[in-house]
Coordinates of C-alpha atoms in Angstrom, one line a residue:
M50 CA 1.1 -168.2 38.9
G51 CA 0.2 -170.3 41.9
I52 CA -1.5 -173.7 41.7
V53 CA -5.0 -173.8 42.9
T54 CA -6.8 -177.1 43.6
P55 CA -10.6 -176.8 43.6
G56 CA -12.1 -178.2 46.8
F57 CA -9.0 -177.9 49.0
Q58 CA -10.3 -177.1 52.5
G59 CA -7.1 -177.4 54.5
R60 CA -6.6 -179.9 57.3
R61 CA -9.7 -181.6 58.4
R62 CA -10.7 -180.6 61.9
T63 CA -11.4 -183.3 64.4
T64 CA -14.5 -183.2 66.5
Q65 CA -13.2 -186.2 68.6
P66 CA -13.0 -185.3 72.3
A67 CA -9.7 -185.5 74.1
L68 CA -9.2 -189.0 75.5
P69 CA -6.4 -190.4 77.7
P70 CA -3.5 -191.9 75.7
G71 CA -4.3 -195.3 74.2
Q72 CA -8.1 -195.1 74.8
Y73 CA -11.0 -195.3 72.3
L74 CA -14.5 -194.0 72.6
V75 CA -17.5 -196.3 73.1
E76 CA -21.2 -195.4 73.1
D77 CA -22.4 -198.7 74.8
F78 CA -21.3 -199.7 78.3
P79 CA -19.1 -202.8 78.2
V80 CA -19.5 -205.3 81.0
L81 CA -16.2 -206.7 82.5
S82 CA -16.0 -208.5 85.8
A83 CA -13.4 -210.5 87.7
G84 CA -15.9 -213.1 88.7
P85 CA -19.6 -213.9 88.7
T86 CA -22.2 -211.2 89.4
P87 CA -23.3 -211.4 93.0
R88 CA -27.0 -210.9 93.7
I89 CA -27.4 -208.9 96.9
D90 CA -30.6 -208.8 98.9
L91 CA -31.2 -205.1 99.9
D92 CA -32.6 -206.2 103.3
H93 CA -29.1 -207.5 104.1
W94 CA -27.0 -204.9 102.2
E95 CA -24.8 -202.7 104.2
F96 CA -21.8 -200.4 103.7
V97 CA -19.2 -200.2 106.4
I98 CA -16.2 -197.9 106.9
T99 CA -13.7 -199.5 109.2
T100 CA -10.9 -197.2 110.6
E101 CA -7.4 -198.3 111.3
T102 CA -8.3 -198.6 115.0
G103 CA -11.2 -201.0 114.2
A104 CA -14.0 -198.5 114.7
E105 CA -16.9 -199.2 112.4
H106 CA -19.4 -196.8 110.7
R107 CA -22.4 -198.6 109.2
W108 CA -25.2 -197.8 106.8
T109 CA -28.1 -200.0 105.7
W110 CA -29.7 -199.6 102.3
P111 CA -32.5 -197.3 103.6
Q112 CA -29.9 -195.3 105.6
M113 CA -27.7 -194.9 102.5
L114 CA -30.7 -193.7 100.4
A115 CA -31.7 -191.2 103.1
L116 CA -28.3 -189.4 102.9
P117 CA -27.9 -186.3 100.7
S118 CA -27.2 -187.5 97.2
E119 CA -25.4 -185.9 94.2
E120 CA -25.7 -186.4 90.5
P121 CA -22.2 -186.3 89.0
T122 CA -21.7 -186.4 85.2
V123 CA -18.2 -187.8 84.6
D124 CA -16.1 -189.6 82.0
I125 CA -15.0 -193.1 82.7
H126 CA -11.9 -194.9 81.4
C127 CA -11.3 -198.7 81.5
V128 CA -7.8 -200.2 81.6
T129 CA -8.9 -202.4 78.6
R130 CA -8.8 -199.1 76.6
W131 CA -12.4 -198.0 76.2
S132 CA -13.7 -194.7 77.4
K133 CA -17.3 -193.6 77.9
L134 CA -17.9 -189.9 78.2
G135 CA -20.6 -187.9 80.0
T136 CA -21.9 -190.7 82.2
T137 CA -24.5 -189.6 84.8
W138 CA -24.7 -191.3 88.2
R139 CA -26.6 -190.7 91.4
G140 CA -25.1 -191.5 94.8
V141 CA -23.6 -190.4 98.0
S142 CA -20.3 -188.6 98.1
L143 CA -17.5 -190.2 100.1
D144 CA -17.1 -186.8 101.7
T145 CA -20.5 -187.3 103.3
L146 CA -19.7 -190.8 104.5
L147 CA -16.3 -189.8 105.9
A148 CA -17.5 -186.6 107.6
D149 CA -17.8 -188.0 111.1
V150 CA -15.0 -190.6 110.7
E151 CA -12.0 -189.9 112.8
T152 CA -8.9 -191.3 111.1
G153 CA -5.2 -190.8 110.7
A154 CA -5.1 -193.2 107.8
D155 CA -3.6 -192.4 104.4
H156 CA -4.8 -195.4 102.5
A157 CA -8.1 -197.2 101.8
L158 CA -9.0 -200.7 100.7
V159 CA -12.4 -200.9 99.0
R160 CA -14.2 -204.2 99.6
S161 CA -17.0 -205.7 97.5
Y162 CA -19.6 -208.4 97.8
G163 CA -18.0 -211.4 96.0
G164 CA -14.6 -210.7 97.5
Y165 CA -13.1 -208.1 95.1
T166 CA -10.8 -205.4 96.6
T167 CA -8.9 -202.4 95.3
N168 CA -6.6 -200.0 97.0
L169 CA -6.5 -196.2 96.8
P170 CA -5.0 -193.3 98.6
L171 CA -7.6 -192.0 101.0
A172 CA -7.1 -188.5 99.5
D173 CA -8.5 -189.8 96.2
L174 CA -11.8 -190.6 98.0
R175 CA -12.2 -187.0 99.3
D176 CA -12.9 -183.6 98.0
G177 CA -15.7 -184.5 95.6
Q178 CA -13.7 -187.2 93.8
A179 CA -15.6 -190.3 94.7
W180 CA -19.2 -191.6 95.3
I181 CA -21.2 -194.6 96.2
A182 CA -23.5 -194.7 93.2
Y183 CA -26.8 -196.5 93.1
R184 CA -28.3 -195.1 89.9
F185 CA -27.0 -194.7 86.4
D186 CA -28.5 -192.8 83.5
G187 CA -31.7 -192.2 85.5
A188 CA -32.3 -195.9 86.5
D189 CA -31.4 -198.1 89.3
L190 CA -27.9 -199.4 88.8
A191 CA -28.0 -202.8 87.1
P192 CA -26.2 -205.8 88.8
E193 CA -23.9 -206.3 85.8
H194 CA -22.7 -202.7 86.2
G195 CA -22.2 -203.1 90.0
G196 CA -25.7 -202.7 91.4
P197 CA -27.1 -202.2 93.8
A198 CA -24.2 -199.8 94.5
R199 CA -20.7 -199.3 93.3
M200 CA -17.8 -197.0 94.0
I201 CA -17.2 -194.3 91.4
V202 CA -13.7 -192.8 91.2
P203 CA -13.7 -191.4 87.7
H204 CA -10.3 -189.8 87.7
L205 CA -8.7 -193.2 87.9
Y206 CA -9.0 -196.3 85.7
F207 CA -12.4 -197.9 86.2
W208 CA -11.1 -201.0 88.0
K209 CA -10.7 -198.6 91.0
S210 CA -14.5 -198.0 90.9
A211 CA -15.3 -201.3 92.6
K212 CA -18.6 -202.9 91.7
W213 CA -21.0 -204.3 94.4
V214 CA -19.3 -202.2 97.0
R215 CA -19.7 -203.2 100.7
G216 CA -17.2 -201.2 102.5
V217 CA -13.9 -199.3 102.9
R218 CA -11.1 -200.3 105.3
L219 CA -8.9 -197.3 106.2
M220 CA -5.2 -198.1 106.7
R221 CA -2.0 -196.4 107.7
D222 CA 0.0 -198.5 105.1
D223 CA -1.0 -199.4 101.6
E224 CA -2.2 -202.9 100.8
P225 CA -2.7 -204.0 97.2
G226 CA -6.1 -205.2 96.1
F227 CA -7.2 -207.9 93.6
W228 CA -5.9 -206.6 90.3
E229 CA -2.9 -204.8 92.0
T230 CA -1.7 -208.1 93.3
A231 CA -2.0 -209.5 89.8
G232 CA 0.4 -206.8 88.4
Y233 CA -1.9 -203.8 87.7
H234 CA -0.7 -200.4 88.8
D235 CA -1.2 -199.3 92.4
Y236 CA -2.6 -195.9 91.4
G237 CA -4.1 -196.2 87.9
D238 CA -4.1 -192.7 86.4
P239 CA -5.4 -193.0 82.8
W240 CA -3.8 -189.7 81.7
R241 CA -0.4 -191.2 82.6
E242 CA -1.3 -194.6 81.3
Q243 CA -0.6 -196.3 84.6
R244 CA -2.0 -199.7 83.6
Y245 CA 0.6 -202.0 85.0
Q246 CA 3.2 -202.0 87.7
G247 CA 6.2 -200.0 86.4
D248 CA 4.1 -197.8 84.0

């Protein structure tokens, strides 16, 4: 006769969503910055794409807000191991901003007010993968989270989503940004745990 244990239900099923390796889920929105939070006067805010030939494409704050916007809902993953799922932003796709930009560049260096930079392949800013976001969760983007506007590149670790964004320089050759110069990975894919150089 077999042994029957009352109450045995089999293996407990997890309802935890799939996260990149080494990540844990948060419900809040941690604030991490490489320096002090800059306060940017919207009358002087601008976003500039500079091509490898030096041609500049500029948008003021009213011009940025007048562009067609999108509302992506995406998961974000910080290199410090937290992940926040289902975040909703409003902003302008980089596809819109790059539409009239003639370039032969393969790389981009994102620049921020306050001096922060981060590098990305230009391909990672195209095809619906990146936005200049100015609203989060239905409200204007708070300064501590990168307001008035930040880059959102959700398929990479969140340090690639530069806060207080002011422009993108397009380049033929790659140039490491702030954290990349300090030893962080040049690409930063959370699903491959590309946290540091050599990962």
